[in-house]
PDB file of C-alpha atoms and ligand atoms in Angstrom:
ATOM      1  CA  UNK A   1      45.051  20.625 -20.309  1.00 66.00           C
ATOM      2  CA  UNK A   2      41.589  19.223 -19.430  1.00 70.00           C
ATOM      3  CA  UNK A   3      40.935  18.577 -15.854  1.00 68.00           C
ATOM      4  CA  UNK A   4      37.996  16.932 -14.059  1.00 68.00           C
ATOM      5  CA  UNK A   5      36.304  18.327 -11.080  1.00 70.00           C
ATOM      6  CA  UNK A   6      34.142  15.896  -9.180  1.00 69.00           C
ATOM      7  CA  UNK A   7      30.831  17.331  -9.060  1.00 79.00           C
ATOM      8  CA  UNK A   8      28.454  16.205  -5.909  1.00 81.00           C
ATOM      9  CA  UNK A   9      25.599  15.752  -8.391  1.00 84.00           C
ATOM     10  CA  UNK A  10      27.492  13.297 -10.660  1.00 86.00           C
ATOM     11  CA  UNK A  11      28.472  11.315  -7.845  1.00 89.00           C
ATOM     12  CA  UNK A  12      24.991  11.021  -6.460  1.00 88.00           C
ATOM     13  CA  UNK A  13      23.706  10.240 -10.014  1.00 88.00           C
ATOM     14  CA  UNK A  14      26.230   7.323 -10.142  1.00 91.00           C
ATOM     15  CA  UNK A  15      25.073   6.174  -6.696  1.00 90.00           C
ATOM     16  CA  UNK A  16      21.399   6.260  -7.632  1.00 88.00           C
ATOM     17  CA  UNK A  17      22.095   4.235 -10.760  1.00 89.00           C
ATOM     18  CA  UNK A  18      24.101   1.629  -8.754  1.00 92.00           C
ATOM     19  CA  UNK A  19      21.331   1.321  -6.093  1.00 91.00           C
ATOM     20  CA  UNK A  20      18.660   0.795  -8.778  1.00 90.00           C
ATOM     21  CA  UNK A  21      20.313  -2.390 -10.069  1.00 93.00           C
ATOM     22  CA  UNK A  22      18.182  -4.924  -8.075  1.00 91.00           C
ATOM     23  CA  UNK A  23      14.986  -3.136  -9.196  1.00 90.00           C
ATOM     24  CA  UNK A  24      16.192  -3.011 -12.840  1.00 91.00           C
ATOM     25  CA  UNK A  25      16.849  -6.765 -12.586  1.00 92.00           C
ATOM     26  CA  UNK A  26      13.495  -7.510 -11.012  1.00 91.00           C
ATOM     27  CA  UNK A  27      11.505  -5.575 -13.714  1.00 93.00           C
ATOM     28  CA  UNK A  28      13.253  -6.970 -16.780  1.00 93.00           C
ATOM     29  CA  UNK A  29      10.590  -8.244 -19.076  1.00 95.00           C
ATOM     30  CA  UNK A  30       7.957  -7.140 -16.742  1.00 97.00           C
ATOM     31  CA  UNK A  31       4.557  -5.702 -18.138  1.00 98.00           C
ATOM     32  CA  UNK A  32       3.663  -2.488 -16.358  1.00 98.00           C
ATOM     33  CA  UNK A  33       0.373  -0.819 -17.314  1.00 98.00           C
ATOM     34  CA  UNK A  34       0.092   2.934 -16.537  1.00 98.00           C
ATOM     35  CA  UNK A  35      -3.113   4.709 -16.317  1.00 97.00           C
ATOM     36  CA  UNK A  36      -2.595   8.374 -17.008  1.00 95.00           C
ATOM     37  CA  UNK A  37      -5.769  10.396 -16.163  1.00 92.00           C
ATOM     38  CA  UNK A  38      -6.778  13.711 -17.736  1.00 92.00           C
ATOM     39  CA  UNK A  39      -6.106  15.458 -14.316  1.00 86.00           C
ATOM     40  CA  UNK A  40      -2.647  14.091 -14.046  1.00 86.00           C
ATOM     41  CA  UNK A  41      -1.490  15.112 -17.584  1.00 87.00           C
ATOM     42  CA  UNK A  42      -0.786  18.810 -16.839  1.00 80.00           C
ATOM     43  CA  UNK A  43       1.613  21.098 -18.655  1.00 86.00           C
ATOM     44  CA  UNK A  44       3.828  20.207 -21.744  1.00 89.00           C
ATOM     45  CA  UNK A  45       6.854  20.045 -19.487  1.00 89.00           C
ATOM     46  CA  UNK A  46       5.090  17.476 -17.198  1.00 89.00           C
ATOM     47  CA  UNK A  47       4.123  15.380 -20.264  1.00 93.00           C
ATOM     48  CA  UNK A  48       7.801  15.456 -21.580  1.00 93.00           C
ATOM     49  CA  UNK A  49       8.960  14.285 -18.079  1.00 92.00           C
ATOM     50  CA  UNK A  50       6.375  11.430 -18.021  1.00 95.00           C
ATOM     51  CA  UNK A  51       7.269  10.501 -21.512  1.00 96.00           C
ATOM     52  CA  UNK A  52      10.938  10.444 -20.563  1.00 96.00           C
ATOM     53  CA  UNK A  53      10.201   8.167 -17.730  1.00 96.00           C
ATOM     54  CA  UNK A  54       8.280   5.801 -19.956  1.00 97.00           C
ATOM     55  CA  UNK A  55      11.121   5.640 -22.482  1.00 97.00           C
ATOM     56  CA  UNK A  56      13.626   4.949 -19.830  1.00 96.00           C
ATOM     57  CA  UNK A  57      11.578   2.081 -18.362  1.00 96.00           C
ATOM     58  CA  UNK A  58      11.479   0.590 -21.862  1.00 97.00           C
ATOM     59  CA  UNK A  59      15.184   1.103 -22.413  1.00 95.00           C
ATOM     60  CA  UNK A  60      15.954  -1.024 -19.269  1.00 94.00           C
ATOM     61  CA  UNK A  61      13.641  -4.036 -20.312  1.00 95.00           C
ATOM     62  CA  UNK A  62      10.174  -3.104 -18.980  1.00 97.00           C
ATOM     63  CA  UNK A  63       7.186  -3.421 -21.335  1.00 98.00           C
ATOM     64  CA  UNK A  64       5.212  -0.342 -20.586  1.00 98.00           C
ATOM     65  CA  UNK A  65       1.553   0.137 -21.628  1.00 98.00           C
ATOM     66  CA  UNK A  66      -0.167   3.471 -21.349  1.00 98.00           C
ATOM     67  CA  UNK A  67      -3.961   3.731 -20.979  1.00 98.00           C
ATOM     68  CA  UNK A  68      -5.032   7.292 -20.799  1.00 98.00           C
ATOM     69  CA  UNK A  69      -8.137   9.297 -19.831  1.00 96.00           C
ATOM     70  CA  UNK A  70      -8.984  12.806 -20.812  1.00 96.00           C
ATOM     71  CA  UNK A  71     -12.272  13.765 -18.985  1.00 96.00           C
ATOM     72  CA  UNK A  72     -11.345  17.417 -18.711  1.00 96.00           C
ATOM     73  CA  UNK A  73     -10.260  17.559 -22.492  1.00 97.00           C
ATOM     74  CA  UNK A  74     -13.613  16.098 -23.432  1.00 98.00           C
ATOM     75  CA  UNK A  75     -15.526  18.522 -21.010  1.00 98.00           C
ATOM     76  CA  UNK A  76     -13.798  21.433 -22.912  1.00 97.00           C
ATOM     77  CA  UNK A  77     -14.624  20.503 -26.370  1.00 98.00           C
ATOM     78  CA  UNK A  78     -18.357  19.428 -25.390  1.00 98.00           C
ATOM     79  CA  UNK A  79     -18.624  23.071 -23.863  1.00 98.00           C
ATOM     80  CA  UNK A  80     -17.459  24.743 -27.034  1.00 98.00           C
ATOM     81  CA  UNK A  81     -20.040  22.655 -29.013  1.00 98.00           C
ATOM     82  CA  UNK A  82     -22.686  23.522 -26.463  1.00 98.00           C
ATOM     83  CA  UNK A  83     -23.430  19.959 -25.638  1.00 98.00           C
ATOM     84  CA  UNK A  84     -24.567  19.271 -22.050  1.00 97.00           C
ATOM     85  CA  UNK A  85     -22.909  16.492 -20.392  1.00 96.00           C
ATOM     86  CA  UNK A  86     -23.434  14.852 -16.842  1.00 95.00           C
ATOM     87  CA  UNK A  87     -21.892  12.053 -14.745  1.00 93.00           C
ATOM     88  CA  UNK A  88     -23.516   9.374 -12.776  1.00 91.00           C
ATOM     89  CA  UNK A  89     -21.496   7.365 -10.435  1.00 83.00           C
ATOM     90  CA  UNK A  90     -18.205   8.531 -12.117  1.00 84.00           C
ATOM     91  CA  UNK A  91     -19.493   7.715 -15.588  1.00 91.00           C
ATOM     92  CA  UNK A  92     -20.447  10.185 -18.238  1.00 96.00           C
ATOM     93  CA  UNK A  93     -23.968   9.912 -19.669  1.00 97.00           C
ATOM     94  CA  UNK A  94     -23.107   9.345 -23.363  1.00 98.00           C
ATOM     95  CA  UNK A  95     -25.536   9.946 -26.019  1.00 98.00           C
ATOM     96  CA  UNK A  96     -24.830   9.731 -30.025  1.00 98.00           C
ATOM     97  CA  UNK A  97     -23.458  13.220 -30.290  1.00 98.00           C
ATOM     98  CA  UNK A  98     -21.324  12.802 -27.009  1.00 98.00           C
ATOM     99  CA  UNK A  99     -19.829   9.589 -28.104  1.00 98.00           C
ATOM    100  CA  UNK A 100     -18.557  11.234 -31.318  1.00 98.00           C
ATOM    101  CA  UNK A 101     -16.838  13.927 -29.346  1.00 98.00           C
ATOM    102  CA  UNK A 102     -15.380  11.527 -26.936  1.00 98.00           C
ATOM    103  CA  UNK A 103     -13.618   9.393 -29.667  1.00 98.00           C
ATOM    104  CA  UNK A 104     -12.454  12.544 -31.567  1.00 98.00           C
ATOM    105  CA  UNK A 105     -10.880  13.947 -28.188  1.00 98.00           C
ATOM    106  CA  UNK A 106      -9.492  10.646 -26.888  1.00 98.00           C
ATOM    107  CA  UNK A 107      -8.400   8.790 -29.988  1.00 98.00           C
ATOM    108  CA  UNK A 108      -7.250  12.012 -31.717  1.00 98.00           C
ATOM    109  CA  UNK A 109      -6.046  14.880 -29.652  1.00 97.00           C
ATOM    110  CA  UNK A 110      -5.085  13.236 -26.425  1.00 98.00           C
ATOM    111  CA  UNK A 111      -3.787   9.890 -27.710  1.00 98.00           C
ATOM    112  CA  UNK A 112      -1.587  11.609 -30.374  1.00 98.00           C
ATOM    113  CA  UNK A 113      -0.186  14.137 -27.679  1.00 97.00           C
ATOM    114  CA  UNK A 114       1.045  11.261 -25.619  1.00 98.00           C
ATOM    115  CA  UNK A 115       2.401   9.401 -28.525  1.00 98.00           C
ATOM    116  CA  UNK A 116       4.286  12.325 -29.767  1.00 97.00           C
ATOM    117  CA  UNK A 117       5.726  13.150 -26.500  1.00 97.00           C
ATOM    118  CA  UNK A 118       7.132   9.611 -26.147  1.00 98.00           C
ATOM    119  CA  UNK A 119       8.410   9.526 -29.648  1.00 98.00           C
ATOM    120  CA  UNK A 120      10.220  12.928 -29.074  1.00 98.00           C
ATOM    121  CA  UNK A 121      12.037  11.448 -26.120  1.00 97.00           C
ATOM    122  CA  UNK A 122      13.317   8.558 -28.538  1.00 98.00           C
ATOM    123  CA  UNK A 123      10.843   5.984 -27.781  1.00 98.00           C
ATOM    124  CA  UNK A 124       8.494   4.348 -30.503  1.00 98.00           C
ATOM    125  CA  UNK A 125       4.811   4.799 -29.255  1.00 98.00           C
ATOM    126  CA  UNK A 126       1.787   3.258 -31.148  1.00 98.00           C
ATOM    127  CA  UNK A 127      -1.527   4.971 -30.469  1.00 98.00           C
ATOM    128  CA  UNK A 128      -4.532   2.773 -30.669  1.00 98.00           C
ATOM    129  CA  UNK A 129      -7.870   2.393 -29.017  1.00 98.00           C
ATOM    130  CA  UNK A 130      -9.753  -0.474 -27.591  1.00 98.00           C
ATOM    131  CA  UNK A 131     -11.271  -0.951 -31.055  1.00 98.00           C
ATOM    132  CA  UNK A 132      -8.083  -2.000 -32.636  1.00 98.00           C
ATOM    133  CA  UNK A 133      -7.408  -5.714 -33.302  1.00 98.00           C
ATOM    134  CA  UNK A 134     -10.537  -6.395 -31.153  1.00 98.00           C
ATOM    135  CA  UNK A 135      -8.409  -5.361 -27.823  1.00 98.00           C
ATOM    136  CA  UNK A 136     -11.548  -4.549 -25.838  1.00 98.00           C
ATOM    137  CA  UNK A 137     -15.068  -5.577 -27.059  1.00 98.00           C
ATOM    138  CA  UNK A 138     -17.659  -4.080 -24.749  1.00 98.00           C
ATOM    139  CA  UNK A 139     -21.275  -4.678 -23.577  1.00 98.00           C
ATOM    140  CA  UNK A 140     -23.376  -1.783 -22.581  1.00 98.00           C
ATOM    141  CA  UNK A 141     -22.875  -0.926 -19.040  1.00 97.00           C
ATOM    142  CA  UNK A 142     -26.613   0.265 -18.391  1.00 97.00           C
ATOM    143  CA  UNK A 143     -29.229   1.558 -20.844  1.00 98.00           C
ATOM    144  CA  UNK A 144     -29.652   4.841 -18.810  1.00 98.00           C
ATOM    145  CA  UNK A 145     -26.024   5.730 -19.396  1.00 98.00           C
ATOM    146  CA  UNK A 146     -26.219   5.295 -23.241  1.00 98.00           C
ATOM    147  CA  UNK A 147     -23.001   4.381 -25.029  1.00 98.00           C
ATOM    148  CA  UNK A 148     -20.915   3.564 -21.852  1.00 98.00           C
ATOM    149  CA  UNK A 149     -19.337   0.267 -22.162  1.00 98.00           C
ATOM    150  CA  UNK A 150     -18.033  -2.541 -19.762  1.00 97.00           C
ATOM    151  CA  UNK A 151     -15.206  -4.460 -21.223  1.00 97.00           C
ATOM    152  CA  UNK A 152     -16.442  -8.107 -22.035  1.00 97.00           C
ATOM    153  CA  UNK A 153     -13.889  -9.726 -24.187  1.00 98.00           C
ATOM    154  CA  UNK A 154     -10.242  -8.946 -24.331  1.00 98.00           C
ATOM    155  CA  UNK A 155      -7.688  -9.844 -26.935  1.00 98.00           C
ATOM    156  CA  UNK A 156      -4.163  -8.621 -26.091  1.00 98.00           C
ATOM    157  CA  UNK A 157      -2.201 -10.418 -28.991  1.00 98.00           C
ATOM    158  CA  UNK A 158      -1.618  -7.041 -30.650  1.00 98.00           C
ATOM    159  CA  UNK A 159       0.046  -5.631 -27.497  1.00 98.00           C
ATOM    160  CA  UNK A 160       2.514  -8.679 -27.310  1.00 98.00           C
ATOM    161  CA  UNK A 161       3.344  -8.052 -30.918  1.00 98.00           C
ATOM    162  CA  UNK A 162       4.304  -4.442 -30.119  1.00 98.00           C
ATOM    163  CA  UNK A 163       6.315  -5.616 -27.002  1.00 98.00           C
ATOM    164  CA  UNK A 164       8.244  -7.972 -29.254  1.00 97.00           C
ATOM    165  CA  UNK A 165       9.183  -5.054 -31.524  1.00 97.00           C
ATOM    166  CA  UNK A 166      10.015  -2.665 -28.568  1.00 97.00           C
ATOM    167  CA  UNK A 167       7.082  -0.486 -29.295  1.00 98.00           C
ATOM    168  CA  UNK A 168       5.043   1.194 -26.605  1.00 98.00           C
ATOM    169  CA  UNK A 169       1.233   0.884 -26.750  1.00 98.00           C
ATOM    170  CA  UNK A 170      -0.759   4.163 -25.924  1.00 98.00           C
ATOM    171  CA  UNK A 171      -4.343   3.148 -25.673  1.00 99.00           C
ATOM    172  CA  UNK A 172      -7.535   5.372 -25.737  1.00 98.00           C
ATOM    173  CA  UNK A 173     -10.348   3.870 -23.612  1.00 98.00           C
ATOM    174  CA  UNK A 174     -12.950   3.269 -26.354  1.00 98.00           C
ATOM    175  CA  UNK A 175     -14.333  -0.193 -27.258  1.00 98.00           C
ATOM    176  CA  UNK A 176     -16.379  -1.659 -29.958  1.00 98.00           C
ATOM    177  CA  UNK A 177     -19.840  -3.151 -29.283  1.00 98.00           C
ATOM    178  CA  UNK A 178     -21.055  -6.376 -30.811  1.00 97.00           C
ATOM    179  CA  UNK A 179     -23.410  -4.583 -33.102  1.00 97.00           C
ATOM    180  CA  UNK A 180     -20.991  -2.031 -34.458  1.00 96.00           C
ATOM    181  CA  UNK A 181     -21.450   0.593 -31.678  1.00 97.00           C
ATOM    182  CA  UNK A 182     -18.804   2.685 -30.070  1.00 98.00           C
ATOM    183  CA  UNK A 183     -18.481   2.553 -26.523  1.00 98.00           C
ATOM    184  CA  UNK A 184     -17.089   5.081 -24.102  1.00 98.00           C
ATOM    185  CA  UNK A 185     -15.332   3.352 -21.314  1.00 98.00           C
ATOM    186  CA  UNK A 186     -14.102   4.991 -18.131  1.00 95.00           C
ATOM    187  CA  UNK A 187     -10.124   5.291 -18.236  1.00 95.00           C
ATOM    188  CA  UNK A 188      -9.659   3.436 -14.963  1.00 94.00           C
ATOM    189  CA  UNK A 189     -12.049   0.592 -15.922  1.00 94.00           C
ATOM    190  CA  UNK A 190     -10.179   0.189 -19.240  1.00 97.00           C
ATOM    191  CA  UNK A 191      -6.800   0.136 -17.613  1.00 97.00           C
ATOM    192  CA  UNK A 192      -7.948  -2.464 -15.043  1.00 96.00           C
ATOM    193  CA  UNK A 193      -9.339  -4.706 -17.706  1.00 97.00           C
ATOM    194  CA  UNK A 194      -6.185  -4.360 -19.923  1.00 98.00           C
ATOM    195  CA  UNK A 195      -3.856  -4.963 -17.012  1.00 98.00           C
ATOM    196  CA  UNK A 196      -5.941  -8.100 -16.122  1.00 97.00           C
ATOM    197  CA  UNK A 197      -5.950  -9.395 -19.553  1.00 97.00           C
ATOM    198  CA  UNK A 198      -2.145  -8.989 -19.752  1.00 98.00           C
ATOM    199  CA  UNK A 199      -1.638 -10.591 -16.190  1.00 97.00           C
ATOM    200  CA  UNK A 200       0.633  -7.423 -15.684  1.00 98.00           C
ATOM    201  CA  UNK A 201       3.174  -7.236 -12.983  1.00 97.00           C
ATOM    202  CA  UNK A 202       2.104  -3.653 -11.988  1.00 96.00           C
ATOM    203  CA  UNK A 203      -0.949  -1.434 -12.673  1.00 97.00           C
ATOM    204  CA  UNK A 204       0.149   2.135 -11.724  1.00 97.00           C
ATOM    205  CA  UNK A 205      -2.933   4.444 -11.277  1.00 96.00           C
ATOM    206  CA  UNK A 206      -1.592   8.025 -11.841  1.00 93.00           C
ATOM    207  CA  UNK A 207      -3.918  10.458 -10.261  1.00 87.00           C
ATOM    208  CA  UNK A 208      -3.896  13.926  -8.487  1.00 86.00           C
ATOM    209  CA  UNK A 209      -3.734  12.552  -5.006  1.00 89.00           C
ATOM    210  CA  UNK A 210      -0.743  11.200  -3.024  1.00 91.00           C
ATOM    211  CA  UNK A 211      -2.415   7.704  -2.459  1.00 94.00           C
ATOM    212  CA  UNK A 212      -4.973   5.840  -0.172  1.00 96.00           C
ATOM    213  CA  UNK A 213      -5.422   7.744   3.166  1.00 96.00           C
ATOM    214  CA  UNK A 214      -6.239   6.319   6.582  1.00 95.00           C
ATOM    215  CA  UNK A 215      -8.860   7.834   9.011  1.00 95.00           C
ATOM    216  CA  UNK A 216      -6.115  10.238  10.235  1.00 96.00           C
ATOM    217  CA  UNK A 217      -5.646  11.516   6.652  1.00 94.00           C
ATOM    218  CA  UNK A 218      -2.040   9.816   6.392  1.00 95.00           C
ATOM    219  CA  UNK A 219      -1.215   7.935   3.180  1.00 95.00           C
ATOM    220  CA  UNK A 220      -0.908   4.303   3.762  1.00 96.00           C
ATOM    221  CA  UNK A 221       1.991   2.904   1.718  1.00 95.00           C
ATOM    222  CA  UNK A 222       1.089  -0.920   1.794  1.00 96.00           C
ATOM    223  CA  UNK A 223      -2.282  -2.370   1.646  1.00 97.00           C
ATOM    224  CA  UNK A 224      -3.969  -5.887   1.185  1.00 98.00           C
ATOM    225  CA  UNK A 225      -7.091  -6.323  -0.655  1.00 97.00           C
ATOM    226  CA  UNK A 226      -8.858  -7.069   2.502  1.00 97.00           C
ATOM    227  CA  UNK A 227      -7.815  -3.965   4.174  1.00 97.00           C
ATOM    228  CA  UNK A 228      -9.199  -1.985   1.218  1.00 97.00           C
ATOM    229  CA  UNK A 229     -12.641  -3.668   1.466  1.00 97.00           C
ATOM    230  CA  UNK A 230     -12.627  -2.990   5.292  1.00 97.00           C
ATOM    231  CA  UNK A 231     -11.772   0.683   4.790  1.00 97.00           C
ATOM    232  CA  UNK A 232     -14.403   1.117   2.150  1.00 95.00           C
ATOM    233  CA  UNK A 233     -17.094  -0.523   4.451  1.00 96.00           C
ATOM    234  CA  UNK A 234     -15.951   1.998   7.176  1.00 96.00           C
ATOM    235  CA  UNK A 235     -16.335   4.855   4.891  1.00 95.00           C
ATOM    236  CA  UNK A 236     -12.545   5.681   5.157  1.00 96.00           C
ATOM    237  CA  UNK A 237     -12.264   5.235   1.407  1.00 94.00           C
ATOM    238  CA  UNK A 238     -14.998   7.366  -0.162  1.00 90.00           C
ATOM    239  CA  UNK A 239     -15.744   9.566  -3.218  1.00 84.00           C
ATOM    240  CA  UNK A 240     -13.491   9.709  -6.097  1.00 82.00           C
ATOM    241  CA  UNK A 241     -11.082   7.145  -4.570  1.00 90.00           C
ATOM    242  CA  UNK A 242     -13.761   4.381  -4.863  1.00 89.00           C
ATOM    243  CA  UNK A 243     -13.513   3.923  -8.514  1.00 86.00           C
ATOM    244  CA  UNK A 244      -9.504   3.710  -8.249  1.00 92.00           C
ATOM    245  CA  UNK A 245      -9.627   1.182  -5.478  1.00 95.00           C
ATOM    246  CA  UNK A 246     -12.262  -0.950  -7.293  1.00 93.00           C
ATOM    247  CA  UNK A 247     -10.128  -0.846 -10.376  1.00 94.00           C
ATOM    248  CA  UNK A 248      -7.129  -2.014  -8.240  1.00 96.00           C
ATOM    249  CA  UNK A 249      -9.188  -4.841  -6.808  1.00 96.00           C
ATOM    250  CA  UNK A 250     -10.606  -5.966 -10.072  1.00 94.00           C
ATOM    251  CA  UNK A 251      -7.214  -5.916 -11.608  1.00 96.00           C
ATOM    252  CA  UNK A 252      -5.701  -8.100  -8.800  1.00 96.00           C
ATOM    253  CA  UNK A 253      -8.663 -10.419  -9.023  1.00 94.00           C
ATOM    254  CA  UNK A 254      -7.788 -10.702 -12.829  1.00 94.00           C
ATOM    255  CA  UNK A 255      -4.214 -11.651 -12.070  1.00 96.00           C
ATOM    256  CA  UNK A 256      -2.205  -8.511 -11.721  1.00 97.00           C
ATOM    257  CA  UNK A 257       0.363  -8.915  -9.109  1.00 97.00           C
ATOM    258  CA  UNK A 258      -0.053  -5.498  -7.451  1.00 96.00           C
ATOM    259  CA  UNK A 259      -1.786  -2.081  -8.242  1.00 97.00           C
ATOM    260  CA  UNK A 260      -0.256   1.209  -7.048  1.00 96.00           C
ATOM    261  CA  UNK A 261      -2.308   4.498  -6.691  1.00 96.00           C
ATOM    262  CA  UNK A 262       0.011   7.432  -6.766  1.00 94.00           C
ATOM    263  CA  UNK A 263       0.299  11.179  -7.662  1.00 91.00           C
ATOM    264  CA  UNK A 264       1.124  11.522 -11.216  1.00 88.00           C
ATOM    265  CA  UNK A 265       2.050  15.099 -10.858  1.00 86.00           C
ATOM    266  CA  UNK A 266       4.957  14.429  -8.646  1.00 87.00           C
ATOM    267  CA  UNK A 267       8.256  14.476 -10.578  1.00 88.00           C
ATOM    268  CA  UNK A 268       9.354  10.972 -11.854  1.00 91.00           C
ATOM    269  CA  UNK A 269       6.502   9.299 -10.009  1.00 91.00           C
ATOM    270  CA  UNK A 270       6.682   6.109 -12.113  1.00 92.00           C
ATOM    271  CA  UNK A 271      10.512   5.772 -11.742  1.00 92.00           C
ATOM    272  CA  UNK A 272      10.252   6.503  -7.913  1.00 90.00           C
ATOM    273  CA  UNK A 273       7.619   3.766  -7.662  1.00 91.00           C
ATOM    274  CA  UNK A 274       9.516   1.055  -9.778  1.00 92.00           C
ATOM    275  CA  UNK A 275      13.216   1.627  -9.208  1.00 90.00           C
ATOM    276  CA  UNK A 276      13.617   2.901  -5.609  1.00 87.00           C
ATOM    277  CA  UNK A 277      13.265   1.202  -2.239  1.00 84.00           C
ATOM    278  CA  UNK A 278      11.183   4.296  -1.231  1.00 80.00           C
ATOM    279  CA  UNK A 279       8.359   3.450  -3.828  1.00 83.00           C
ATOM    280  CA  UNK A 280       5.473   5.924  -4.219  1.00 88.00           C
ATOM    281  CA  UNK A 281       1.845   6.234  -3.256  1.00 93.00           C
ATOM    282  CA  UNK A 282      -0.049   3.194  -1.914  1.00 96.00           C
ATOM    283  CA  UNK A 283       0.667  -0.319  -3.081  1.00 96.00           C
ATOM    284  CA  UNK A 284      -2.235  -2.857  -3.041  1.00 97.00           C
ATOM    285  CA  UNK A 285      -1.422  -6.559  -3.079  1.00 96.00           C
ATOM    286  CA  UNK A 286      -3.596  -9.660  -2.893  1.00 95.00           C
TER     287      UNK A 286
HETATM  288  C1  X2W B   1     -14.790   8.891 -19.589  1.00 57.10           C
HETATM  289  C2  X2W B   1     -13.612   8.550 -20.414  1.00 57.10           C
HETATM  290  C3  X2W B   1     -12.227   9.551 -20.102  1.00 57.10           C
HETATM  291  C4  X2W B   1     -11.720   9.316 -18.831  1.00 57.10           C
HETATM  292  C5  X2W B   1     -15.364  10.316 -19.975  1.00 57.10           C
HETATM  293  O1  X2W B   1     -16.141  10.310 -20.873  1.00 57.10           O
HETATM  294  O2  X2W B   1     -14.881  11.272 -19.290  1.00 57.10           O
HETATM  295  C6  X2W B   1     -16.778   7.699 -19.015  1.00 57.10           C
HETATM  296  O3  X2W B   1     -17.002   8.396 -18.039  1.00 57.10           O
HETATM  297  P1  X2W B   1     -10.112  10.604 -16.947  1.00 57.10           P
HETATM  298  O4  X2W B   1      -9.474  11.759 -17.208  1.00 57.10           O
HETATM  299  O5  X2W B   1      -9.417   9.495 -16.734  1.00 57.10           O
HETATM  300  O6  X2W B   1     -11.161  10.835 -16.002  1.00 57.10           O
HETATM  301  N1  X2W B   1     -15.634   7.837 -19.904  1.00 57.10           N
HETATM  302  C7  X2W B   1     -17.559   6.517 -19.201  1.00 57.10           C
HETATM  303  O7  X2W B   1     -11.911   8.333 -18.147  1.00 57.10           O
HETATM  304  O8  X2W B   1     -10.958  10.418 -18.392  1.00 57.10           O
END
């Protein structure tokens, strides 16, 4: 005779699902843009866990959009090819040879790794770059940086078409120039521009730090844009955090409801942020 022993884990799983109901209801139909940086990508297991969270999000009615980076992967191939590379203010100086490598690595290797991970979890991901369907037409950022682009004209119609078909866009941060050039766009900048153009409900910036820290080094869980500006003037927000907070501010200015800076290496970081009362990292609101 088959008997059933109540297991504590099952009881807690059921309770967790039940407590997520208000959050599931809140996010039905929401657009959530997730920036996955190269440093947050990690092992195959971490990628599978990220992909699973994305598929779960889509399953419960969210429209997730992944915008990825891949700086460390670009560095690795440039090194193999013996091409020198340097960064100025967080942007890679990009000549003709470099932009070819950037496109190969981001649109090829990294983009398809994410697409495949999502599809293996039962999702339907479609890998594109900012060039596809004129998603992100760019202007040159500064002649001294070469082929580095600033998003100038966005066309998100393709993304809405994918949402209607329950497909998950995975976007490499490259854009087309108006004269046929290929532009390398910083991954955070691209994610902010795409989230703004979509008027997304959330922009999640997955990084390798736990959030925005105050002068005492503690993560601040909720911040207004004005507090971010003040902390930047005071030098509390500095270094690598500046491009993240700037992206968050730009995205909010563009119409995104809130941006969250969180540690992408933490297990189930995206689910924790969206579907629990606890949240994760630092949430920035207007
Ligand atoms: C970046 C694009 C990739 C990126 C680069 O060439 O490294 C510029 O710097 P992470 O992993 O998000 O840093 N583009 C202009 O942003 O990758």
